[in-house]
């Protein structure tokens, strides 16, 4: 009895922390503009590289811009772009996976050949190549990430649907005259939701890292956009003299990625999804 109480308390405590962290993230993303005091792009060389103070809680950068303001707007941009790329990958990958897994045939074979081609190389390498071919810019970077990531969702959903379609309730649905689209939507889609949520929560951190790292090397957001990776790139020359210019955006990236991984672990336990499925 004591073990059960302890386990229940632990799960409840973890759920509460994750919920509070998610509410805080959504609050920052939604209401940052209400509390901004400074223009994130306004250059004031008379106030460059100021230390932390009440007026500038995180100081100013090499162009006199308020770092806290740029960090908060960077949250909207970096995490917002991450969510957008993730949503597009899910919207493309899930329908393809359901159709390929349920119907098989040429659609399934074509999907698997495309997936094999993309999965032959690491995601980061493919994203860098595509971003380089498309040219610098956050829009092109998002396209590259979606092209890389949708395959993972299609493969995951396909494998789940192949297992489910062999079960008796699918046979009974066919016997009762349900159309294929109705079976896919009503019976198969609910079985893939948990797997997709787990993979998406884990992928969010990876996508944010991709956006930040490629912006850092000049293939993503371009200055003066207050994106965390671009901020790291701008702060490189001042790392030894003013390390806080790189520390604060770096910490923001680490915290958001850590939270997304914790959320993924929690959802994996909640939906009882095996680790090998989401790896």
CSV table of N, CA and C in Angstrom, one decimal, residues 13-135:
chain,number,residue,atom,x,y,z
A,13,UNK,N,3.1,14.6,-8.7
A,13,UNK,CA,4.0,15.7,-8.5
A,13,UNK,C,4.7,16.1,-9.9
A,14,UNK,N,5.1,15.1,-10.6
A,14,UNK,CA,5.7,15.3,-11.9
A,14,UNK,C,4.7,15.9,-12.9
A,15,UNK,N,3.5,15.5,-12.9
A,15,UNK,CA,2.4,16.0,-13.8
A,15,UNK,C,2.2,17.5,-13.5
A,16,UNK,N,2.2,17.8,-12.2
A,16,UNK,CA,1.9,19.2,-11.8
A,16,UNK,C,3.1,20.1,-12.3
A,17,UNK,N,4.3,19.7,-12.1
A,17,UNK,CA,5.4,20.5,-12.5
A,17,UNK,C,5.4,20.7,-14.0
A,18,UNK,N,5.1,19.6,-14.8
A,18,UNK,CA,5.1,19.7,-16.2
A,18,UNK,C,4.0,20.7,-16.7
A,19,UNK,N,2.8,20.6,-16.0
A,19,UNK,CA,1.7,21.4,-16.4
A,19,UNK,C,2.0,22.9,-16.1
A,20,UNK,N,2.6,23.2,-14.9
A,20,UNK,CA,3.0,24.5,-14.6
A,20,UNK,C,4.0,25.1,-15.6
A,21,UNK,N,5.0,24.2,-16.0
A,21,UNK,CA,6.0,24.7,-16.9
A,21,UNK,C,5.4,25.0,-18.3
A,22,UNK,N,4.4,24.1,-18.7
A,22,UNK,CA,3.8,24.3,-20.0
A,22,UNK,C,2.9,25.6,-20.0
A,23,UNK,N,2.2,25.8,-18.9
A,23,UNK,CA,1.4,27.0,-18.8
A,23,UNK,C,2.3,28.3,-18.8
A,24,UNK,N,3.5,28.2,-18.1
A,24,UNK,CA,4.4,29.3,-18.2
A,24,UNK,C,4.9,29.6,-19.6
A,25,UNK,N,5.3,28.5,-20.3
A,25,UNK,CA,5.7,28.6,-21.7
A,25,UNK,C,4.7,29.3,-22.6
A,26,UNK,N,3.4,28.8,-22.5
A,26,UNK,CA,2.4,29.3,-23.3
A,26,UNK,C,2.1,30.8,-22.9
A,27,UNK,N,2.2,31.1,-21.6
A,27,UNK,CA,2.0,32.5,-21.2
A,27,UNK,C,3.0,33.4,-21.8
A,28,UNK,N,4.3,33.0,-21.7
A,28,UNK,CA,5.3,33.8,-22.3
A,28,UNK,C,5.1,34.0,-23.8
A,29,UNK,N,4.8,32.9,-24.5
A,29,UNK,CA,4.6,33.0,-25.9
A,29,UNK,C,3.4,33.9,-26.3
A,30,UNK,N,2.3,33.9,-25.5
A,30,UNK,CA,1.1,34.6,-25.8
A,30,UNK,C,1.1,36.1,-25.4
A,31,UNK,N,1.7,36.3,-24.2
A,31,UNK,CA,1.6,37.7,-23.6
A,31,UNK,C,2.9,38.4,-23.5
A,32,UNK,N,3.9,38.0,-24.2
A,32,UNK,CA,5.2,38.7,-24.1
A,32,UNK,C,5.0,40.2,-24.5
A,33,UNK,N,4.3,40.4,-25.6
A,33,UNK,CA,4.2,41.8,-26.1
A,33,UNK,C,3.5,42.7,-25.1
A,34,UNK,N,2.8,42.2,-24.1
A,34,UNK,CA,2.2,43.1,-23.2
A,34,UNK,C,3.2,43.7,-22.2
A,35,UNK,N,4.3,43.0,-21.9
A,35,UNK,CA,5.2,43.5,-20.9
A,35,UNK,C,6.5,44.0,-21.5
A,36,UNK,N,6.7,44.0,-22.8
A,36,UNK,CA,7.9,44.5,-23.4
A,36,UNK,C,8.0,46.0,-23.2
A,37,UNK,N,9.2,46.4,-22.8
A,37,UNK,CA,9.5,47.8,-22.5
A,37,UNK,C,10.3,48.4,-23.6
A,38,UNK,N,11.1,47.6,-24.3
A,38,UNK,CA,12.1,48.1,-25.3
A,38,UNK,C,11.8,47.5,-26.6
A,39,UNK,N,12.2,48.2,-27.6
A,39,UNK,CA,12.2,47.7,-29.0
A,39,UNK,C,13.4,46.8,-29.2
A,40,UNK,N,13.1,45.5,-29.6
A,40,UNK,CA,14.2,44.5,-29.6
A,40,UNK,C,15.2,44.8,-30.7
A,41,UNK,N,14.9,45.7,-31.7
A,41,UNK,CA,15.8,46.0,-32.8
A,41,UNK,C,16.3,47.4,-32.7
A,42,UNK,N,16.0,48.1,-31.7
A,42,UNK,CA,16.4,49.5,-31.6
A,42,UNK,C,17.9,49.5,-31.1
A,43,UNK,N,18.8,50.2,-31.9
A,43,UNK,CA,20.2,50.3,-31.7
A,43,UNK,C,20.5,51.5,-30.9
A,44,UNK,N,21.2,51.4,-29.7
A,44,UNK,CA,21.6,52.5,-28.9
A,44,UNK,C,23.0,52.3,-28.5
A,45,UNK,N,24.0,52.8,-29.2
A,45,UNK,CA,25.4,52.5,-29.0
A,45,UNK,C,25.8,53.1,-27.7
A,46,UNK,N,25.1,54.1,-27.2
A,46,UNK,CA,25.5,54.8,-25.9
A,46,UNK,C,25.3,53.8,-24.7
A,47,UNK,N,24.4,52.7,-24.9
A,47,UNK,CA,24.1,51.8,-23.8
A,47,UNK,C,24.6,50.4,-24.1
A,48,UNK,N,25.6,50.3,-25.0
A,48,UNK,CA,26.1,48.9,-25.4
A,48,UNK,C,26.8,48.2,-24.3
A,49,UNK,N,26.6,46.9,-24.2
A,49,UNK,CA,27.3,46.0,-23.2
A,49,UNK,C,27.1,46.5,-21.8
A,50,UNK,N,25.9,47.0,-21.4
A,50,UNK,CA,25.7,47.4,-20.0
A,50,UNK,C,25.5,46.1,-19.2
A,51,UNK,N,25.9,46.1,-17.9
A,51,UNK,CA,25.7,45.0,-17.0
A,51,UNK,C,24.3,44.9,-16.6
A,52,UNK,N,24.0,43.8,-15.9
A,52,UNK,CA,22.6,43.6,-15.4
A,52,UNK,C,22.2,44.7,-14.4
A,53,UNK,N,21.0,45.2,-14.5
A,53,UNK,CA,20.5,46.3,-13.6
A,53,UNK,C,19.0,46.2,-13.6
A,54,UNK,N,18.4,47.1,-12.8
A,54,UNK,CA,16.9,47.1,-12.7
A,54,UNK,C,16.3,47.5,-14.0
A,55,UNK,N,17.0,48.4,-14.7
A,55,UNK,CA,16.5,48.9,-16.0
A,55,UNK,C,16.6,47.8,-17.1
A,56,UNK,N,17.8,47.1,-17.0
A,56,UNK,CA,18.0,46.1,-18.0
A,56,UNK,C,18.4,44.8,-17.2
A,57,UNK,N,17.4,44.0,-16.8
A,57,UNK,CA,17.7,42.8,-15.9
A,57,UNK,C,18.8,41.9,-16.4
A,58,UNK,N,18.9,41.7,-17.7
A,58,UNK,CA,20.0,40.8,-18.2
A,58,UNK,C,21.0,41.6,-19.0
A,59,UNK,N,21.0,42.9,-18.8
A,59,UNK,CA,22.0,43.8,-19.5
A,59,UNK,C,21.6,44.1,-20.9
A,60,UNK,N,22.6,44.7,-21.7
A,60,UNK,CA,22.4,45.0,-23.1
A,60,UNK,C,23.5,44.3,-23.9
A,61,UNK,N,23.2,44.2,-25.2
A,61,UNK,CA,24.2,43.5,-26.1
A,61,UNK,C,25.1,44.5,-26.7
A,62,UNK,N,25.9,44.1,-27.8
A,62,UNK,CA,26.9,45.0,-28.4
A,62,UNK,C,26.3,46.1,-29.1
A,63,UNK,N,25.0,46.1,-29.4
A,63,UNK,CA,24.3,47.2,-30.1
A,63,UNK,C,23.4,48.0,-29.2
A,64,UNK,N,23.5,47.7,-27.9
A,64,UNK,CA,22.7,48.5,-26.9
A,64,UNK,C,21.2,48.0,-26.8
A,65,UNK,N,20.9,46.8,-27.3
A,65,UNK,CA,19.6,46.3,-27.3
A,65,UNK,C,19.4,45.5,-26.0
A,66,UNK,N,18.2,45.6,-25.4
A,66,UNK,CA,17.9,44.9,-24.2
A,66,UNK,C,17.9,43.4,-24.4
A,67,UNK,N,18.7,42.7,-23.6
A,67,UNK,CA,18.8,41.2,-23.8
A,67,UNK,C,17.6,40.5,-23.4
A,68,UNK,N,16.9,40.9,-22.3
A,68,UNK,CA,15.7,40.2,-21.8
A,68,UNK,C,14.6,40.3,-22.8
A,69,UNK,N,14.5,41.5,-23.4
A,69,UNK,CA,13.4,41.7,-24.5
A,69,UNK,C,13.7,40.7,-25.6
A,70,UNK,N,14.9,40.6,-26.0
A,70,UNK,CA,15.2,39.7,-27.2
A,70,UNK,C,15.1,38.3,-26.8
A,71,UNK,N,15.4,37.9,-25.6
A,71,UNK,CA,15.3,36.5,-25.2
A,71,UNK,C,13.8,36.1,-25.2
A,72,UNK,N,12.9,37.0,-24.7
A,72,UNK,CA,11.5,36.7,-24.6
A,72,UNK,C,10.9,36.6,-26.0
A,73,UNK,N,11.3,37.6,-26.9
A,73,UNK,CA,10.8,37.5,-28.3
A,73,UNK,C,11.4,36.3,-29.0
A,74,UNK,N,12.6,36.0,-28.6
A,74,UNK,CA,13.3,34.8,-29.2
A,74,UNK,C,12.5,33.5,-28.8
A,75,UNK,N,11.9,33.5,-27.7
A,75,UNK,CA,11.1,32.4,-27.3
A,75,UNK,C,9.9,32.2,-28.3
A,76,UNK,N,9.2,33.3,-28.5
A,76,UNK,CA,8.1,33.3,-29.5
A,76,UNK,C,8.6,32.8,-30.8
A,77,UNK,N,9.7,33.3,-31.3
A,77,UNK,CA,10.2,32.9,-32.6
A,77,UNK,C,10.7,31.5,-32.7
A,78,UNK,N,11.6,31.1,-31.8
A,78,UNK,CA,12.3,29.8,-31.9
A,78,UNK,C,11.3,28.7,-31.6
A,79,UNK,N,10.5,28.8,-30.5
A,79,UNK,CA,9.5,27.8,-30.1
A,79,UNK,C,8.3,27.9,-31.1
A,80,UNK,N,8.0,29.1,-31.5
A,80,UNK,CA,6.9,29.2,-32.5
A,80,UNK,C,7.2,28.5,-33.8
A,81,UNK,N,8.4,28.8,-34.3
A,81,UNK,CA,8.8,28.1,-35.5
A,81,UNK,C,8.9,26.6,-35.3
A,82,UNK,N,9.4,26.2,-34.1
A,82,UNK,CA,9.5,24.7,-33.8
A,82,UNK,C,8.1,24.1,-33.9
A,83,UNK,N,7.1,24.7,-33.2
A,83,UNK,CA,5.7,24.2,-33.3
A,83,UNK,C,5.2,24.1,-34.7
A,84,UNK,N,5.4,25.2,-35.4
A,84,UNK,CA,4.9,25.2,-36.8
A,84,UNK,C,5.5,24.1,-37.7
A,85,UNK,N,6.8,23.9,-37.6
A,85,UNK,CA,7.4,22.9,-38.4
A,85,UNK,C,6.9,21.5,-37.9
A,86,UNK,N,6.8,21.3,-36.6
A,86,UNK,CA,6.3,20.1,-36.1
A,86,UNK,C,4.9,19.8,-36.5
A,87,UNK,N,4.0,20.8,-36.5
A,87,UNK,CA,2.6,20.6,-36.9
A,87,UNK,C,2.5,20.3,-38.4
A,88,UNK,N,3.3,20.9,-39.2
A,88,UNK,CA,3.3,20.6,-40.7
A,88,UNK,C,3.8,19.2,-40.9
A,89,UNK,N,4.8,18.8,-40.2
A,89,UNK,CA,5.4,17.4,-40.4
A,89,UNK,C,4.3,16.4,-40.0
A,90,UNK,N,3.6,16.6,-38.9
A,90,UNK,CA,2.5,15.7,-38.4
A,90,UNK,C,1.4,15.7,-39.4
A,91,UNK,N,1.0,16.8,-39.9
A,91,UNK,CA,-0.2,16.9,-40.8
A,91,UNK,C,0.1,16.2,-42.1
A,92,UNK,N,1.4,16.2,-42.5
A,92,UNK,CA,1.7,15.5,-43.7
A,92,UNK,C,2.0,14.0,-43.5
A,93,UNK,N,2.7,13.7,-42.4
A,93,UNK,CA,3.1,12.3,-42.2
A,93,UNK,C,2.0,11.4,-41.7
A,94,UNK,N,1.1,11.9,-40.8
A,94,UNK,CA,0.1,11.0,-40.3
A,94,UNK,C,-0.8,10.4,-41.3
A,95,UNK,N,-1.4,11.3,-42.2
A,95,UNK,CA,-2.3,10.7,-43.2
A,95,UNK,C,-1.6,9.7,-44.2
A,96,UNK,N,-0.4,10.1,-44.6
A,96,UNK,CA,0.4,9.2,-45.4
A,96,UNK,C,0.6,7.8,-44.7
A,97,UNK,N,0.9,7.9,-43.4
A,97,UNK,CA,1.2,6.7,-42.7
A,97,UNK,C,0.0,5.8,-42.6
A,98,UNK,N,-1.2,6.4,-42.3
A,98,UNK,CA,-2.4,5.6,-42.1
A,98,UNK,C,-2.8,5.0,-43.5
A,99,UNK,N,-2.8,5.8,-44.5
A,99,UNK,CA,-3.2,5.2,-45.8
A,99,UNK,C,-2.2,4.1,-46.3
A,100,UNK,N,-0.9,4.3,-46.1
A,100,UNK,CA,0.1,3.3,-46.5
A,100,UNK,C,-0.1,2.1,-45.7
A,101,UNK,N,-0.3,2.2,-44.4
A,101,UNK,CA,-0.4,1.0,-43.5
A,101,UNK,C,-1.6,0.3,-43.8
A,102,UNK,N,-2.7,0.9,-44.1
A,102,UNK,CA,-4.0,0.3,-44.2
A,102,UNK,C,-4.2,-0.3,-45.6
A,103,UNK,N,-3.8,0.4,-46.6
A,103,UNK,CA,-4.1,0.0,-48.0
A,103,UNK,C,-2.9,-0.8,-48.6
A,104,UNK,N,-1.7,-0.5,-48.2
A,104,UNK,CA,-0.5,-1.2,-48.7
A,104,UNK,C,-0.4,-0.9,-50.2
A,105,UNK,N,0.1,-1.8,-51.0
A,105,UNK,CA,0.2,-1.6,-52.4
A,105,UNK,C,1.3,-0.6,-52.8
A,106,UNK,N,1.1,0.1,-53.9
A,106,UNK,CA,2.1,1.0,-54.5
A,106,UNK,C,2.4,2.2,-53.6
A,107,UNK,N,1.3,2.7,-52.9
A,107,UNK,CA,1.5,3.8,-52.0
A,107,UNK,C,2.4,3.5,-50.9
A,108,UNK,N,2.3,2.3,-50.3
A,108,UNK,CA,3.2,1.8,-49.3
A,108,UNK,C,4.6,1.7,-49.8
A,109,UNK,N,4.8,1.1,-50.9
A,109,UNK,CA,6.1,0.9,-51.5
A,109,UNK,C,6.8,2.2,-51.8
A,110,UNK,N,6.1,3.1,-52.4
A,110,UNK,CA,6.7,4.4,-52.7
A,110,UNK,C,7.1,5.2,-51.4
A,111,UNK,N,6.2,5.1,-50.4
A,111,UNK,CA,6.5,5.8,-49.1
A,111,UNK,C,7.7,5.2,-48.5
A,112,UNK,N,7.8,3.9,-48.5
A,112,UNK,CA,9.0,3.3,-47.8
A,112,UNK,C,10.3,3.6,-48.5
A,113,UNK,N,10.2,3.7,-49.9
A,113,UNK,CA,11.4,4.0,-50.6
A,113,UNK,C,11.9,5.4,-50.3
A,114,UNK,N,10.9,6.3,-50.2
A,114,UNK,CA,11.2,7.7,-49.9
A,114,UNK,C,11.8,7.8,-48.4
A,115,UNK,N,11.1,7.1,-47.5
A,115,UNK,CA,11.6,7.1,-46.2
A,115,UNK,C,13.0,6.5,-46.0
A,116,UNK,N,13.3,5.4,-46.8
A,116,UNK,CA,14.6,4.8,-46.7
A,116,UNK,C,15.7,5.8,-47.2
A,117,UNK,N,15.3,6.6,-48.3
A,117,UNK,CA,16.3,7.5,-48.8
A,117,UNK,C,16.6,8.6,-47.8
A,118,UNK,N,15.6,9.1,-47.1
A,118,UNK,CA,15.9,10.2,-46.1
A,118,UNK,C,16.5,9.6,-44.9
A,119,UNK,N,16.2,8.4,-44.5
A,119,UNK,CA,16.7,7.9,-43.2
A,119,UNK,C,18.1,7.3,-43.4
A,120,UNK,N,18.6,7.3,-44.7
A,120,UNK,CA,20.0,6.9,-44.9
A,120,UNK,C,21.0,7.9,-44.4
A,121,UNK,N,20.6,9.1,-44.1
A,121,UNK,CA,21.5,10.2,-43.6
A,121,UNK,C,20.9,10.8,-42.3
A,122,UNK,N,21.8,11.3,-41.5
A,122,UNK,CA,21.3,11.9,-40.3
A,122,UNK,C,20.4,13.2,-40.6
A,123,UNK,N,19.4,13.4,-39.7
A,123,UNK,CA,18.5,14.5,-40.0
A,123,UNK,C,19.2,15.9,-40.2
A,124,UNK,N,20.2,16.1,-39.3
A,124,UNK,CA,20.9,17.4,-39.4
A,124,UNK,C,21.6,17.6,-40.7
A,125,UNK,N,22.2,16.5,-41.2
A,125,UNK,CA,22.9,16.6,-42.5
A,125,UNK,C,22.0,16.9,-43.6
A,126,UNK,N,20.8,16.2,-43.7
A,126,UNK,CA,19.8,16.5,-44.7
A,126,UNK,C,19.3,17.9,-44.6
A,127,UNK,N,19.0,18.4,-43.4
A,127,UNK,CA,18.5,19.7,-43.2
A,127,UNK,C,19.5,20.8,-43.6
A,128,UNK,N,20.8,20.5,-43.3
A,128,UNK,CA,21.8,21.5,-43.7
A,128,UNK,C,21.9,21.6,-45.3
A,129,UNK,N,21.9,20.4,-45.9
A,129,UNK,CA,22.0,20.4,-47.4
A,129,UNK,C,20.8,21.1,-48.0
A,130,UNK,N,19.6,20.8,-47.5
A,130,UNK,CA,18.4,21.4,-48.1
A,130,UNK,C,18.4,22.9,-47.8
A,131,UNK,N,18.7,23.3,-46.6
A,131,UNK,CA,18.8,24.7,-46.3
A,131,UNK,C,19.8,25.4,-47.2
A,132,UNK,N,20.9,24.8,-47.4
A,132,UNK,CA,22.0,25.4,-48.3
A,132,UNK,C,21.5,25.5,-49.7
A,133,UNK,N,20.8,24.5,-50.2
A,133,UNK,CA,20.2,24.6,-51.6
A,133,UNK,C,19.1,25.6,-51.7
A,134,UNK,N,18.3,25.7,-50.7
A,134,UNK,CA,17.2,26.7,-50.8
A,134,UNK,C,17.6,28.1,-50.5
A,135,UNK,N,18.7,28.2,-49.7
A,135,UNK,CA,19.2,29.6,-49.4
A,135,UNK,C,18.9,30.0,-48.0
